[in-house]
CSV table of C-alpha atoms in Angstrom, one decimal:
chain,number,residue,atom,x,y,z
A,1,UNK,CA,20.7,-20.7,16.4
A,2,UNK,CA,17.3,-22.1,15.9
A,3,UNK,CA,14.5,-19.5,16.5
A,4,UNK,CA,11.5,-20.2,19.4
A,5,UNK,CA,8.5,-21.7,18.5
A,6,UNK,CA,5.9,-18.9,18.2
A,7,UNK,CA,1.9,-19.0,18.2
A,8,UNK,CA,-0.9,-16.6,17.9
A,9,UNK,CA,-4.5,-16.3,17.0
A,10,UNK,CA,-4.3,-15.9,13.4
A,11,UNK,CA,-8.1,-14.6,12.7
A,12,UNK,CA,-11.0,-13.1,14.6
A,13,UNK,CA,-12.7,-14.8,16.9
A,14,UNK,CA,-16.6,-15.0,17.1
A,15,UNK,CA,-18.8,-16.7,19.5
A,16,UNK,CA,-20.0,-20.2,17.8
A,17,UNK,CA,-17.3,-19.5,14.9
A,18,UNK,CA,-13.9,-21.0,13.7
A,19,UNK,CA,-10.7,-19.5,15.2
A,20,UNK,CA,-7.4,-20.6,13.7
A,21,UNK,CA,-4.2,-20.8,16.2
A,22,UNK,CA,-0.9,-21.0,14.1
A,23,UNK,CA,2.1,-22.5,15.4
A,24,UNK,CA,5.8,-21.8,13.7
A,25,UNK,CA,9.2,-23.4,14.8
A,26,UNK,CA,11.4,-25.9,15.5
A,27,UNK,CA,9.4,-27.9,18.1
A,28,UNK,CA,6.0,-28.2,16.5
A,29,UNK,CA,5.4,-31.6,16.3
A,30,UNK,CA,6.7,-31.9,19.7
A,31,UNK,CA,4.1,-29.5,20.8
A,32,UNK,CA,1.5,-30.9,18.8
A,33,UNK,CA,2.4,-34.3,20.3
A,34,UNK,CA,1.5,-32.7,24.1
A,35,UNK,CA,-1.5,-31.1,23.5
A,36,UNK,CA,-3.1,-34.4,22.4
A,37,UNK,CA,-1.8,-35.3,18.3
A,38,UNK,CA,-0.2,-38.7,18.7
A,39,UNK,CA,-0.2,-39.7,15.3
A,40,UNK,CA,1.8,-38.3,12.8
A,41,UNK,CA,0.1,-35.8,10.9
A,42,UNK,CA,0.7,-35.7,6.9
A,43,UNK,CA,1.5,-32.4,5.2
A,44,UNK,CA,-1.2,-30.2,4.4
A,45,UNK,CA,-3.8,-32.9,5.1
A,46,UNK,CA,-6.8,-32.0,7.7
A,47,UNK,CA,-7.2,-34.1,10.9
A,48,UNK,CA,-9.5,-34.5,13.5
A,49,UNK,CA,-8.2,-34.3,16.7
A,50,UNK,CA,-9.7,-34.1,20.6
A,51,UNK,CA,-7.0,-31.0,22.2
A,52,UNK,CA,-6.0,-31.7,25.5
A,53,UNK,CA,-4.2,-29.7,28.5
A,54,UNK,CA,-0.9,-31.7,29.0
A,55,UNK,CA,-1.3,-30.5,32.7
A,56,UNK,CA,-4.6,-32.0,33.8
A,57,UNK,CA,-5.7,-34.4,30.8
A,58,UNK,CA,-8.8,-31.7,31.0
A,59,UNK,CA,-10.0,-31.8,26.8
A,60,UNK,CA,-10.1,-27.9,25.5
A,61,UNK,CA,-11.9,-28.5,22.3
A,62,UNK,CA,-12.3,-31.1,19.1
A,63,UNK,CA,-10.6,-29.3,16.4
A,64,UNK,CA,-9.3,-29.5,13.3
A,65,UNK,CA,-5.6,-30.1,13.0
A,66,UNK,CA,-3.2,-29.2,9.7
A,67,UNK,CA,0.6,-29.6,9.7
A,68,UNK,CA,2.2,-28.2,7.2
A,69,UNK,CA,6.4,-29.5,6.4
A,70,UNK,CA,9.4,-27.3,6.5
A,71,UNK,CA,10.5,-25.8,4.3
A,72,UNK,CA,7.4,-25.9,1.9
A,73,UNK,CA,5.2,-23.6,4.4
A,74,UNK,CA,4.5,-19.8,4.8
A,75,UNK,CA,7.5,-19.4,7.1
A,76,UNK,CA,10.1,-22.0,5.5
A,77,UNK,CA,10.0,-23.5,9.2
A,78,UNK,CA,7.6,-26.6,10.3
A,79,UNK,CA,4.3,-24.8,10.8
A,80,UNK,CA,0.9,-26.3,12.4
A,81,UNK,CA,-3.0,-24.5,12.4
A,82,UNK,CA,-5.5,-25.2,15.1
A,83,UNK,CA,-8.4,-24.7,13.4
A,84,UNK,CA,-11.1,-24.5,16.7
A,85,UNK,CA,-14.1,-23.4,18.0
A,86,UNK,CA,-14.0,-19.8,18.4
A,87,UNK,CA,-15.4,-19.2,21.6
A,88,UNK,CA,-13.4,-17.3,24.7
A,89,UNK,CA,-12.8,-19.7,27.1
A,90,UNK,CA,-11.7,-22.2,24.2
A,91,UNK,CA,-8.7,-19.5,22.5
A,92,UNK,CA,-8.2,-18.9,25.9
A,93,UNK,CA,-7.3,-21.6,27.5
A,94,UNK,CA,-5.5,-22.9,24.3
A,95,UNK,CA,-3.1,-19.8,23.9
A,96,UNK,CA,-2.6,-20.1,27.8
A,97,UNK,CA,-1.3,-23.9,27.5
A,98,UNK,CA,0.7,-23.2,24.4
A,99,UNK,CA,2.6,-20.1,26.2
A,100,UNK,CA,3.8,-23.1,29.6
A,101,UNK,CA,5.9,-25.0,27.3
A,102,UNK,CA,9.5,-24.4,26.8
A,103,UNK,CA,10.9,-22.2,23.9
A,104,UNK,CA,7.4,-21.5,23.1
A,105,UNK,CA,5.9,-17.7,22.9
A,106,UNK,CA,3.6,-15.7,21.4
A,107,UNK,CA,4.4,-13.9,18.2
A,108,UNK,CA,4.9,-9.9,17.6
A,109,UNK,CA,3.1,-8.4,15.1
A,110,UNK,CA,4.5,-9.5,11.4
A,111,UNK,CA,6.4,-12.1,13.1
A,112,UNK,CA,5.2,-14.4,11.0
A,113,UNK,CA,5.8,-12.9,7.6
A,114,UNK,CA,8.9,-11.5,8.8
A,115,UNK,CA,10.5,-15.5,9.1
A,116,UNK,CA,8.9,-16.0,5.7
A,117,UNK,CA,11.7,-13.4,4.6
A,118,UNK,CA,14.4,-14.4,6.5
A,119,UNK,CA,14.0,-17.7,5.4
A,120,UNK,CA,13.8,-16.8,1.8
A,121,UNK,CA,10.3,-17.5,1.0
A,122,UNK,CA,9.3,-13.6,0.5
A,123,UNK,CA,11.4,-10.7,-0.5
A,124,UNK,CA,10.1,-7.3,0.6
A,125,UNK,CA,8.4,-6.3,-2.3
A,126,UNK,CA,6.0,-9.0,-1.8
A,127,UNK,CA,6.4,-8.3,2.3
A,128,UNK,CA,4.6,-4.9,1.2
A,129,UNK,CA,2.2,-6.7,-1.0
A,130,UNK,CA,1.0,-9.1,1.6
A,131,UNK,CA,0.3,-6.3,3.8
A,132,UNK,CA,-1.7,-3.9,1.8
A,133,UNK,CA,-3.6,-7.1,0.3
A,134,UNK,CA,-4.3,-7.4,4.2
A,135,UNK,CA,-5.3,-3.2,4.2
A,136,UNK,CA,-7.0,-3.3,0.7
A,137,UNK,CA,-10.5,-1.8,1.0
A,138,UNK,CA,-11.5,-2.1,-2.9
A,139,UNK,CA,-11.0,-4.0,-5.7
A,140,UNK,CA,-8.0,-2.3,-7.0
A,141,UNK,CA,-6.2,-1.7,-4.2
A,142,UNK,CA,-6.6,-5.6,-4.0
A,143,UNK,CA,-5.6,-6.4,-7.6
A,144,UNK,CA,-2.3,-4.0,-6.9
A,145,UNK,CA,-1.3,-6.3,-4.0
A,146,UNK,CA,-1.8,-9.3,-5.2
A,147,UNK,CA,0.2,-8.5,-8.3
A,148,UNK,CA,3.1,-7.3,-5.7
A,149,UNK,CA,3.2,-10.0,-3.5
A,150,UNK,CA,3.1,-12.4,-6.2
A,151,UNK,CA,6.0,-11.0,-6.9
A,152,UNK,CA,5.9,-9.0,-10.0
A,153,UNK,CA,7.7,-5.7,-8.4
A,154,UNK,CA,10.5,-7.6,-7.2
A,155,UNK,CA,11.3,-9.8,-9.9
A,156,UNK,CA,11.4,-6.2,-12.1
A,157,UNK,CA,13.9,-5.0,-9.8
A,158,UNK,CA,16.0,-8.2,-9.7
A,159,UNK,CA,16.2,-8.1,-13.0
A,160,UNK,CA,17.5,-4.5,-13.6
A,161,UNK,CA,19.9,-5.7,-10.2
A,162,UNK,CA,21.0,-8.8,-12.5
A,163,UNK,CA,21.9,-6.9,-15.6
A,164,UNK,CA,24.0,-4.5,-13.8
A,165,UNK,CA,25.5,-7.1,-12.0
A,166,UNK,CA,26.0,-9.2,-15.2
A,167,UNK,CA,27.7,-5.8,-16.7
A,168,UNK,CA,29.9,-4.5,-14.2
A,169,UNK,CA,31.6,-8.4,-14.1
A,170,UNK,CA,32.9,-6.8,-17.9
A,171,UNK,CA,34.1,-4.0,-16.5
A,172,UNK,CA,36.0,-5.2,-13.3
A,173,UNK,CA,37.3,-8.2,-16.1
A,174,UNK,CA,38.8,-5.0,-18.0
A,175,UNK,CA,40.3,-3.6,-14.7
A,176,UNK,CA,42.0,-6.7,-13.5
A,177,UNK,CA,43.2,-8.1,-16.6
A,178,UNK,CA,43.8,-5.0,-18.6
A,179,UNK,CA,46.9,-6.4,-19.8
A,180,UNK,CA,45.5,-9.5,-20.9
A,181,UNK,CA,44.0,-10.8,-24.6
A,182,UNK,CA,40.6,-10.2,-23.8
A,183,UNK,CA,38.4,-9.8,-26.4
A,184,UNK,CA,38.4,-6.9,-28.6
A,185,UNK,CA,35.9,-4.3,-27.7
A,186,UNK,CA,34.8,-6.2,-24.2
A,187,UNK,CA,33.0,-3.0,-22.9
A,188,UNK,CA,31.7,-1.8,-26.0
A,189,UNK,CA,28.5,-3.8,-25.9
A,190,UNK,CA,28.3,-2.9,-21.9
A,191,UNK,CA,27.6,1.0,-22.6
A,192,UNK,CA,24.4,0.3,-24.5
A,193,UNK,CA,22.4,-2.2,-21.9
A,194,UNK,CA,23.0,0.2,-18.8
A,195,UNK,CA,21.9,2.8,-20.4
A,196,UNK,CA,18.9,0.8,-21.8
A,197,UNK,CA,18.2,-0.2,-17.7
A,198,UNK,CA,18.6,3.8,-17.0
A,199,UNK,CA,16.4,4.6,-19.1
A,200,UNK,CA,13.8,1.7,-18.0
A,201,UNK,CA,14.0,2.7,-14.8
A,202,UNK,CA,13.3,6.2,-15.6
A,203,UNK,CA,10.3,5.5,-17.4
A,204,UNK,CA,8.7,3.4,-14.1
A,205,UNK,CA,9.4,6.6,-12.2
A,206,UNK,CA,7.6,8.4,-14.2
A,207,UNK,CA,4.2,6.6,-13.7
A,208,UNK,CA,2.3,9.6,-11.8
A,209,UNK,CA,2.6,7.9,-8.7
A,210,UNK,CA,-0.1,6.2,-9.4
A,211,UNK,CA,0.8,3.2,-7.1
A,212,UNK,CA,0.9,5.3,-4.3
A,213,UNK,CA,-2.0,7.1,-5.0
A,214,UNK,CA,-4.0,3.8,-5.0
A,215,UNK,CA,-2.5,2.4,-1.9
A,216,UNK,CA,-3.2,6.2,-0.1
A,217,UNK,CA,-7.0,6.6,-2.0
A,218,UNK,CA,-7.8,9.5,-4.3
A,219,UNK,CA,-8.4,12.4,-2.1
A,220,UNK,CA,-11.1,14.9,-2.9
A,221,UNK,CA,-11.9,18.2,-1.0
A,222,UNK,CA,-15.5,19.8,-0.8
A,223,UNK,CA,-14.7,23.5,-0.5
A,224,UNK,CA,-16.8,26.5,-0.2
A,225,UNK,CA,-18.7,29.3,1.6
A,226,UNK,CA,-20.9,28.7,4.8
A,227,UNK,CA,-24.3,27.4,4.0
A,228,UNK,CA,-23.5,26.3,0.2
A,229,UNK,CA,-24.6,22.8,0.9
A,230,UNK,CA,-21.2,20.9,1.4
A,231,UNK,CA,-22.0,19.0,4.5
A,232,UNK,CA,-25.2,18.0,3.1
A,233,UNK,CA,-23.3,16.9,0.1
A,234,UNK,CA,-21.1,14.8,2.2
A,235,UNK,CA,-23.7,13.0,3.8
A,236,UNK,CA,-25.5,12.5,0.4
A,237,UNK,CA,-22.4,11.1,-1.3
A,238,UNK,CA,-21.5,8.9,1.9
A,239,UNK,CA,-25.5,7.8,2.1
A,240,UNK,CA,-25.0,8.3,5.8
A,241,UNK,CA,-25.3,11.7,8.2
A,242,UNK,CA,-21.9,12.4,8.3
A,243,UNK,CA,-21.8,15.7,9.0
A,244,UNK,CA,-23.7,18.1,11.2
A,245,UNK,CA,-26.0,20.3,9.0
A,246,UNK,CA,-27.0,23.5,9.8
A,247,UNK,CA,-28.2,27.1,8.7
A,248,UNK,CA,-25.9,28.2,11.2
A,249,UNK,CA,-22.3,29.5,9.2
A,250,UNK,CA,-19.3,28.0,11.2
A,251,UNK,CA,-21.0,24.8,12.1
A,252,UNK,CA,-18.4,22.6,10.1
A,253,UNK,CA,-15.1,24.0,11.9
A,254,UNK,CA,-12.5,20.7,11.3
A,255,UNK,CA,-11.9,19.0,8.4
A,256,UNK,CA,-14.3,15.3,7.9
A,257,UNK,CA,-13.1,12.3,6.4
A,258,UNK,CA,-15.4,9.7,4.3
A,259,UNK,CA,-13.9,7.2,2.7
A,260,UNK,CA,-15.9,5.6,-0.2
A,261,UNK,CA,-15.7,2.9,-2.7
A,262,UNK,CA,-16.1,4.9,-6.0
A,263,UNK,CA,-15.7,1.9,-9.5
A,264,UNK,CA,-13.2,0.1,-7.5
A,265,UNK,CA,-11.0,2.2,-6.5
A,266,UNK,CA,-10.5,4.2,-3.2
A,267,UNK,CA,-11.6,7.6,-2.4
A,268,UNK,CA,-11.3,10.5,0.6
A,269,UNK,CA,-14.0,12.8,0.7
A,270,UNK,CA,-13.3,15.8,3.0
A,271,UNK,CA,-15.9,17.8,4.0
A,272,UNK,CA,-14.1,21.2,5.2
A,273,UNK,CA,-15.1,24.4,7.1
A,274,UNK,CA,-16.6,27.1,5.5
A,275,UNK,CA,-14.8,30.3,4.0
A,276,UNK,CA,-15.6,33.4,4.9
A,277,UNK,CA,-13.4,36.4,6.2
A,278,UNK,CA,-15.0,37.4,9.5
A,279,UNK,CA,-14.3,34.0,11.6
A,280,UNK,CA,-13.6,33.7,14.7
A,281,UNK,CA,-10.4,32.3,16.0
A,282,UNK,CA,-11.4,28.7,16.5
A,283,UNK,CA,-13.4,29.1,12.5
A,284,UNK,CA,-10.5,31.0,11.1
A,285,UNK,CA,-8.2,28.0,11.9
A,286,UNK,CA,-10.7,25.6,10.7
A,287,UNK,CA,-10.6,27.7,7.2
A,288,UNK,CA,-6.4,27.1,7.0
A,289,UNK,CA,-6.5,23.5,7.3
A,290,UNK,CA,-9.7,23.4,5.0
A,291,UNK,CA,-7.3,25.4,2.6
A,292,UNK,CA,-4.5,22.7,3.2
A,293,UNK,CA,-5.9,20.2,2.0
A,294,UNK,CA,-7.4,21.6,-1.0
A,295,UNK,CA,-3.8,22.4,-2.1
A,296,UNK,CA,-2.6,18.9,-1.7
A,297,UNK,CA,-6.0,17.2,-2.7
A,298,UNK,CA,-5.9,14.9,-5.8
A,299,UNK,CA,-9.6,16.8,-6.7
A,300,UNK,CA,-11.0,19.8,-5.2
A,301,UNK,CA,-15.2,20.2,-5.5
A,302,UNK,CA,-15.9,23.9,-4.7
A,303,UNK,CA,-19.6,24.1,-4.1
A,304,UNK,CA,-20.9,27.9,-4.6
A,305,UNK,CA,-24.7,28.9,-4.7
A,306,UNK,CA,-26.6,28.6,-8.1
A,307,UNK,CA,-28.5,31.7,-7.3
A,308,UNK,CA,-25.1,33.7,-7.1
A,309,UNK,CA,-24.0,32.1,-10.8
A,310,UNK,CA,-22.4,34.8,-13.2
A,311,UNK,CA,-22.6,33.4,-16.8
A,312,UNK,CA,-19.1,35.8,-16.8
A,313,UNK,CA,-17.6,33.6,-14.3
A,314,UNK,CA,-15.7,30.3,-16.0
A,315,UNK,CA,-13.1,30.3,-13.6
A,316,UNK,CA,-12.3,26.2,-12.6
A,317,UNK,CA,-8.7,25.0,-12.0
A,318,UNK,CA,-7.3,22.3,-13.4
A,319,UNK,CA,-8.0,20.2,-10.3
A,320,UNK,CA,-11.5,21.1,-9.8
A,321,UNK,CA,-15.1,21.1,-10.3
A,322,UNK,CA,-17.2,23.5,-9.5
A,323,UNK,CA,-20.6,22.9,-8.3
A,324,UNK,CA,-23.9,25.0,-8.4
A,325,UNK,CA,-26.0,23.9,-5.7
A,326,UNK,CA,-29.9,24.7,-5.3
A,327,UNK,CA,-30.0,24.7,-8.9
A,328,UNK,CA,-33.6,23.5,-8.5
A,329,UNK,CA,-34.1,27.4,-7.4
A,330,UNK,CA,-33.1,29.1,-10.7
A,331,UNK,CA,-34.6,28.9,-14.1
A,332,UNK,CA,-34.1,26.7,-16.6
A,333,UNK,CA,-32.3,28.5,-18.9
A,334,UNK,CA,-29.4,29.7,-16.5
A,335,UNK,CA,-28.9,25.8,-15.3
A,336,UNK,CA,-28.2,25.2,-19.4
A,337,UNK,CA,-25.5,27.8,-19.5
A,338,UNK,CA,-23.6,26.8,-16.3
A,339,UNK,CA,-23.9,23.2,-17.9
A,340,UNK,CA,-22.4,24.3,-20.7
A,341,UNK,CA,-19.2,25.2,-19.4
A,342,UNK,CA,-16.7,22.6,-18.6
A,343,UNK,CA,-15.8,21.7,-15.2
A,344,UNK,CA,-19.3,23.1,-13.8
A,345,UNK,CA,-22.1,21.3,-12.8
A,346,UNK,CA,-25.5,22.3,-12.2
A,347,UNK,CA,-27.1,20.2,-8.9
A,348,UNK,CA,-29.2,20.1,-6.1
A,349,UNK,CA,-28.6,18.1,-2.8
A,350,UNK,CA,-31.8,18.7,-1.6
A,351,UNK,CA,-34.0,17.4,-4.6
A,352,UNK,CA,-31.1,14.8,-5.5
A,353,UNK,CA,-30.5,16.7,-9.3
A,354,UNK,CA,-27.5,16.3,-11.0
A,355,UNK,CA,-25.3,14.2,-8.3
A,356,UNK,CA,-25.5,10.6,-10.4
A,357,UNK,CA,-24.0,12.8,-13.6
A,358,UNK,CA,-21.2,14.0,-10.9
A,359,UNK,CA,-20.5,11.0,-9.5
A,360,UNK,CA,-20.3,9.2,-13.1
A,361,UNK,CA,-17.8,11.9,-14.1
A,362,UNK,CA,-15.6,12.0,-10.7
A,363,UNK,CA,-15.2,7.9,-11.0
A,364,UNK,CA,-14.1,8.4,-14.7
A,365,UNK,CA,-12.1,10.9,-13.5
A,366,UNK,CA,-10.3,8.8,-10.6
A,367,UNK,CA,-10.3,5.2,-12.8
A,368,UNK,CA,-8.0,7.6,-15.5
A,369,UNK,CA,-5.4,8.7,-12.9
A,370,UNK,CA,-5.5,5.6,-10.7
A,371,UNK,CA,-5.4,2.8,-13.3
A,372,UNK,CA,-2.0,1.1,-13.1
A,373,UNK,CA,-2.7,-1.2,-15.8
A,374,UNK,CA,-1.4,-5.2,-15.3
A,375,UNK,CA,2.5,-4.3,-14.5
A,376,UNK,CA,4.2,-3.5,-12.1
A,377,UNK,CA,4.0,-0.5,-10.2
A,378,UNK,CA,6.0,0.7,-7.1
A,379,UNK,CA,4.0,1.4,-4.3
A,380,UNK,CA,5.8,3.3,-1.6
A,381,UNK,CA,8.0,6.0,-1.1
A,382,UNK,CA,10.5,3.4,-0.2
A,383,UNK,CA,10.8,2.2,-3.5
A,384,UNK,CA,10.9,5.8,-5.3
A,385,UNK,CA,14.1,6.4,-2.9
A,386,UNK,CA,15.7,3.7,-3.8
A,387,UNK,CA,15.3,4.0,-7.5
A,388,UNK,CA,15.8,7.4,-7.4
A,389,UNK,CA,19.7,6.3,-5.6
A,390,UNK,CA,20.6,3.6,-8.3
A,391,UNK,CA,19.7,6.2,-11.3
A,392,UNK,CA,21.5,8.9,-9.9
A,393,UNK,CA,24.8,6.4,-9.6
A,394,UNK,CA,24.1,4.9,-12.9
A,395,UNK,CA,24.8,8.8,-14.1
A,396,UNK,CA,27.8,9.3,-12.1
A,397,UNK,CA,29.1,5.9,-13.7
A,398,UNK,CA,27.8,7.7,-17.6
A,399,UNK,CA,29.5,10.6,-16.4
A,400,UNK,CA,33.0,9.1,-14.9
A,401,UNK,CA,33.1,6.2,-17.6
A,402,UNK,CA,33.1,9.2,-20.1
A,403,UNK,CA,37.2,10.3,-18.9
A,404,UNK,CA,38.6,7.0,-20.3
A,405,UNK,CA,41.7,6.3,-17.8
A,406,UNK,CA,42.3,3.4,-16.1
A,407,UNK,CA,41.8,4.9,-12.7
A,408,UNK,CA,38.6,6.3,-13.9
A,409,UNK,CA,37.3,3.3,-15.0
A,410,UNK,CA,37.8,1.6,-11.1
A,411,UNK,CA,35.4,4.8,-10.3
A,412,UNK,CA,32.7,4.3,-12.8
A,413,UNK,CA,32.7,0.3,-11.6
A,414,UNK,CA,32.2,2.0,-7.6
A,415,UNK,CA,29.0,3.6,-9.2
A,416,UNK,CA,27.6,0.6,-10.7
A,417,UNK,CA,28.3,-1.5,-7.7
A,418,UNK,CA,26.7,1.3,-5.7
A,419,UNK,CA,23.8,1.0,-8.2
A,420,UNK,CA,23.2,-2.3,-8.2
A,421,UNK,CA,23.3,-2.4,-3.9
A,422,UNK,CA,21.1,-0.1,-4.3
A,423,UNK,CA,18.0,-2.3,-6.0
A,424,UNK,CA,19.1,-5.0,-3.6
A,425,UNK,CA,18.0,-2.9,-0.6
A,426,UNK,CA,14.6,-2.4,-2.0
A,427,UNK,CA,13.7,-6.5,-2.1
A,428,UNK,CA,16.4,-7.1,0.9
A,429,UNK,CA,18.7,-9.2,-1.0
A,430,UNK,CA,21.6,-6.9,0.7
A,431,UNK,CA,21.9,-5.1,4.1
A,432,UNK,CA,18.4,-4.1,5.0
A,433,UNK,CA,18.2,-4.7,8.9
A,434,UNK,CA,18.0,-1.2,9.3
A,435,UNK,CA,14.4,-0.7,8.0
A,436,UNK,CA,12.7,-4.6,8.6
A,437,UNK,CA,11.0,-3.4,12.2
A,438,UNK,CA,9.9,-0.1,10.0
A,439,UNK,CA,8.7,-2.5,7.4
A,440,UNK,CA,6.8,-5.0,10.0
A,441,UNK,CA,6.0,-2.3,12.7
A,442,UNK,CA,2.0,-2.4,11.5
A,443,UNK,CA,1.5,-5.9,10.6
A,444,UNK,CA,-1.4,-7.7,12.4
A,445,UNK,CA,-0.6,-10.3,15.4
A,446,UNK,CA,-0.9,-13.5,13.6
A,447,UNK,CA,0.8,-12.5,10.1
């Protein structure tokens, strides 16, 4: 059964603007035809066209037409853009007409890219991609999407699915016609490639999540005593007032969130309340989640006073950086030995000393654990899961393949088939109706 036409607003409007209107569907040239196209439109060439309400005759705009042919479009279905002024009353007016005809409606969010996969053009790798390219915020994250929805990550997987696939059509041969003059040896030559896809897919799970990591931003916690400087530092690394700055402790009692554009790639600050042991209630559970998220940050900047600086003290974690604030306030001498020591770093907000050095470091710092190179990567936890699933069955097939009876061998095919399915869930290619609205649920209205 053919789906309904569907239409929506596919980018911002602004006053004096251009506002596309995309139409998808089995009745678009029909619609097209009512609203005021008589002549038929060639694909993907731009017309000018005078828009009418079918109702009245009343003209709603001259706009630019584009009809693009089924199935060599974004959905795989005929699909039309209004390319119009991008006032109110002329979107308006438009949508308002399009919604009067029959088996025509306006589209849910991802509706869109969601026919573009159930008509083959997209798998969900590149589902995913299209919709963090849409979220990307740096360059990066951007070169990460466009990679995935080009679809790099899901011809990876397809391949792995292919080769198990390819295999386990040797085995179930062996099952089925184990009385039969098959060739010598058949599944000698199987044992060796699965375990060479095991061992690829182990090696792309151990990546760091790095993916993830990029798509999420590099998360970085400023922690530290009342009165330190950490708010300030916040506002001085965001180049905005942020944070409320005061002499008064407690001022900062909830944890705030900058994000930044640090060589690329995408970083959380967190400016977090102050530690200190005689808090009040409201304070003291201000100081738990500041401590929260310092345990699960990716960094962790722990600002302490330069005046207080022991040259004892080299204490700095392995996810952290210690920083001396209102270093301008102490000789000379005792900002050489605290720079001397790795991890810690002489600086002062106020005078803006030391911060560029900082910042040079931190970007190094994030471009070393974020970089994902020109592969693949997976991206979401999705993925992991599902990876995860098809390893663990390729070692129950190692493990059952290993007993050498007949019977066992039928188990150790179960595995690999199981294996296999499980890859295909991650593109879609098998039984994934379960997780498409999860998948779709934050696309944009339009997309």
């Amino acid at each position: 059964m053919p789906h309904d036409t569907i239409f929506a607003l596919s980018s911002g409007q602004a006053r004096a603007g251009v506002a596309v209107i995309r139409i998808s569907g089995v009745t678009v040239t029909a619609i097209l035809k009512k609203i005021g196209v008589k002549e038929p439109l060639s694909p993907r060439e731009m017309k000018l066209t005078t828009i009418h309400n079918p109702d009245s005759d009343v003209v709603i705009d001259r706009a630019m037409v584009v009809f693009f042919e089924g199935p060599r479009s974004f959905t795989g279905e005929d699909v039309a853009e209004l390319h119009v002024h991008g006032s109110p009353a002329v979107i308006k007016e438009l949508l308002t007409v399009l919604a009067t005809f029959e088996d025509c409606r306006p589209a849910e969010a991802g509706e869109f890219t969601r026919r573009a996969f159930e008509n083959g053009k997209m798998d969900l790798t590149e589902v995913e991609g299209l919709a963090d390219l849409i979220d990307a915020e740096t360059s990066a994250q951007k070169a990460q999407a466009l990679r995935q929805m080009s679809g790099a990550l899901g011809d990876l997987y397809e391949d792995w699915r292919s080769r198990l696939i390819g295999r386990l059509a040797y085995v179930e041969a062996d099952i089925d016609f184990s009385e039969e003059d098959l060739p010598e040896g058949i599944l000698a030559h199987v044992w060796p490639d699965l375990d060479q896809v095991a061992t690829e897919i182990s090696a792309h799970l151990a990546d760091g999540h790095r993916g993830e990591r990029l798509r999420d931003g590099y998360r970085i916690v400023i922690l530290g005593r009342p009165n330190v400087g950490k708010s300030s530092l916040l506002n001085h690394l965001a180049r905005r007032d942020v944070a409320i700055v005061s002499d008064e402790a407690g001022t900062t009692r909830d944890v705030l969130e900058v994000h930044l554009d640090l060589g690329g790639y995408p970083v959380t600050l967190m400016d977090t309340a102050g530690l200190r042991e005689d808090a009040g209630a409201v304070e003291a559970e201000g100081i738990r989640r500041a401590l929260t998220q310092a345990a699960a940050a990716d960094l962790t900047l722990r600002v302490r006073d330069a005046r207080d600086f022991d040259p004892t003290d080299r204490e700095v974690g392995p996810k952290e950086l210690v920083l001396w604030n209102k270093s301008d306030l102490i000789p000379e001498e005792l900002r050489e030995k605290i720079m001397a020591i790795p991890g810690y770093y002489p600086i002062s907000v106020a005078e803006d000393w030391g911060l560029d050095s900082l910042l040079s470091d931190i970007a190094v710092r994030v471009a070393e654990e974020l970089s994902v190179g020109e592969g693949a990567v997976l991206t979401r936890l999705r993925h992991r899961k599902g990876l995860e699933l098809c390893l663990s069955h390729l070692e129950a097939f190692s493990q059952v393949r290993s007993q050498g009876t007949a019977a066992d061998l039928e188990l150790a095919a179960e595995e690999l088939r199981l294996a296999a399915r499980a890859l295909g869930q991650i593109t879609g290619r098998v039984d994934v109706e379960d997780i498409l609205d999860v998948i779709f649920h934050d696309f944009c209205i339009g997309k």
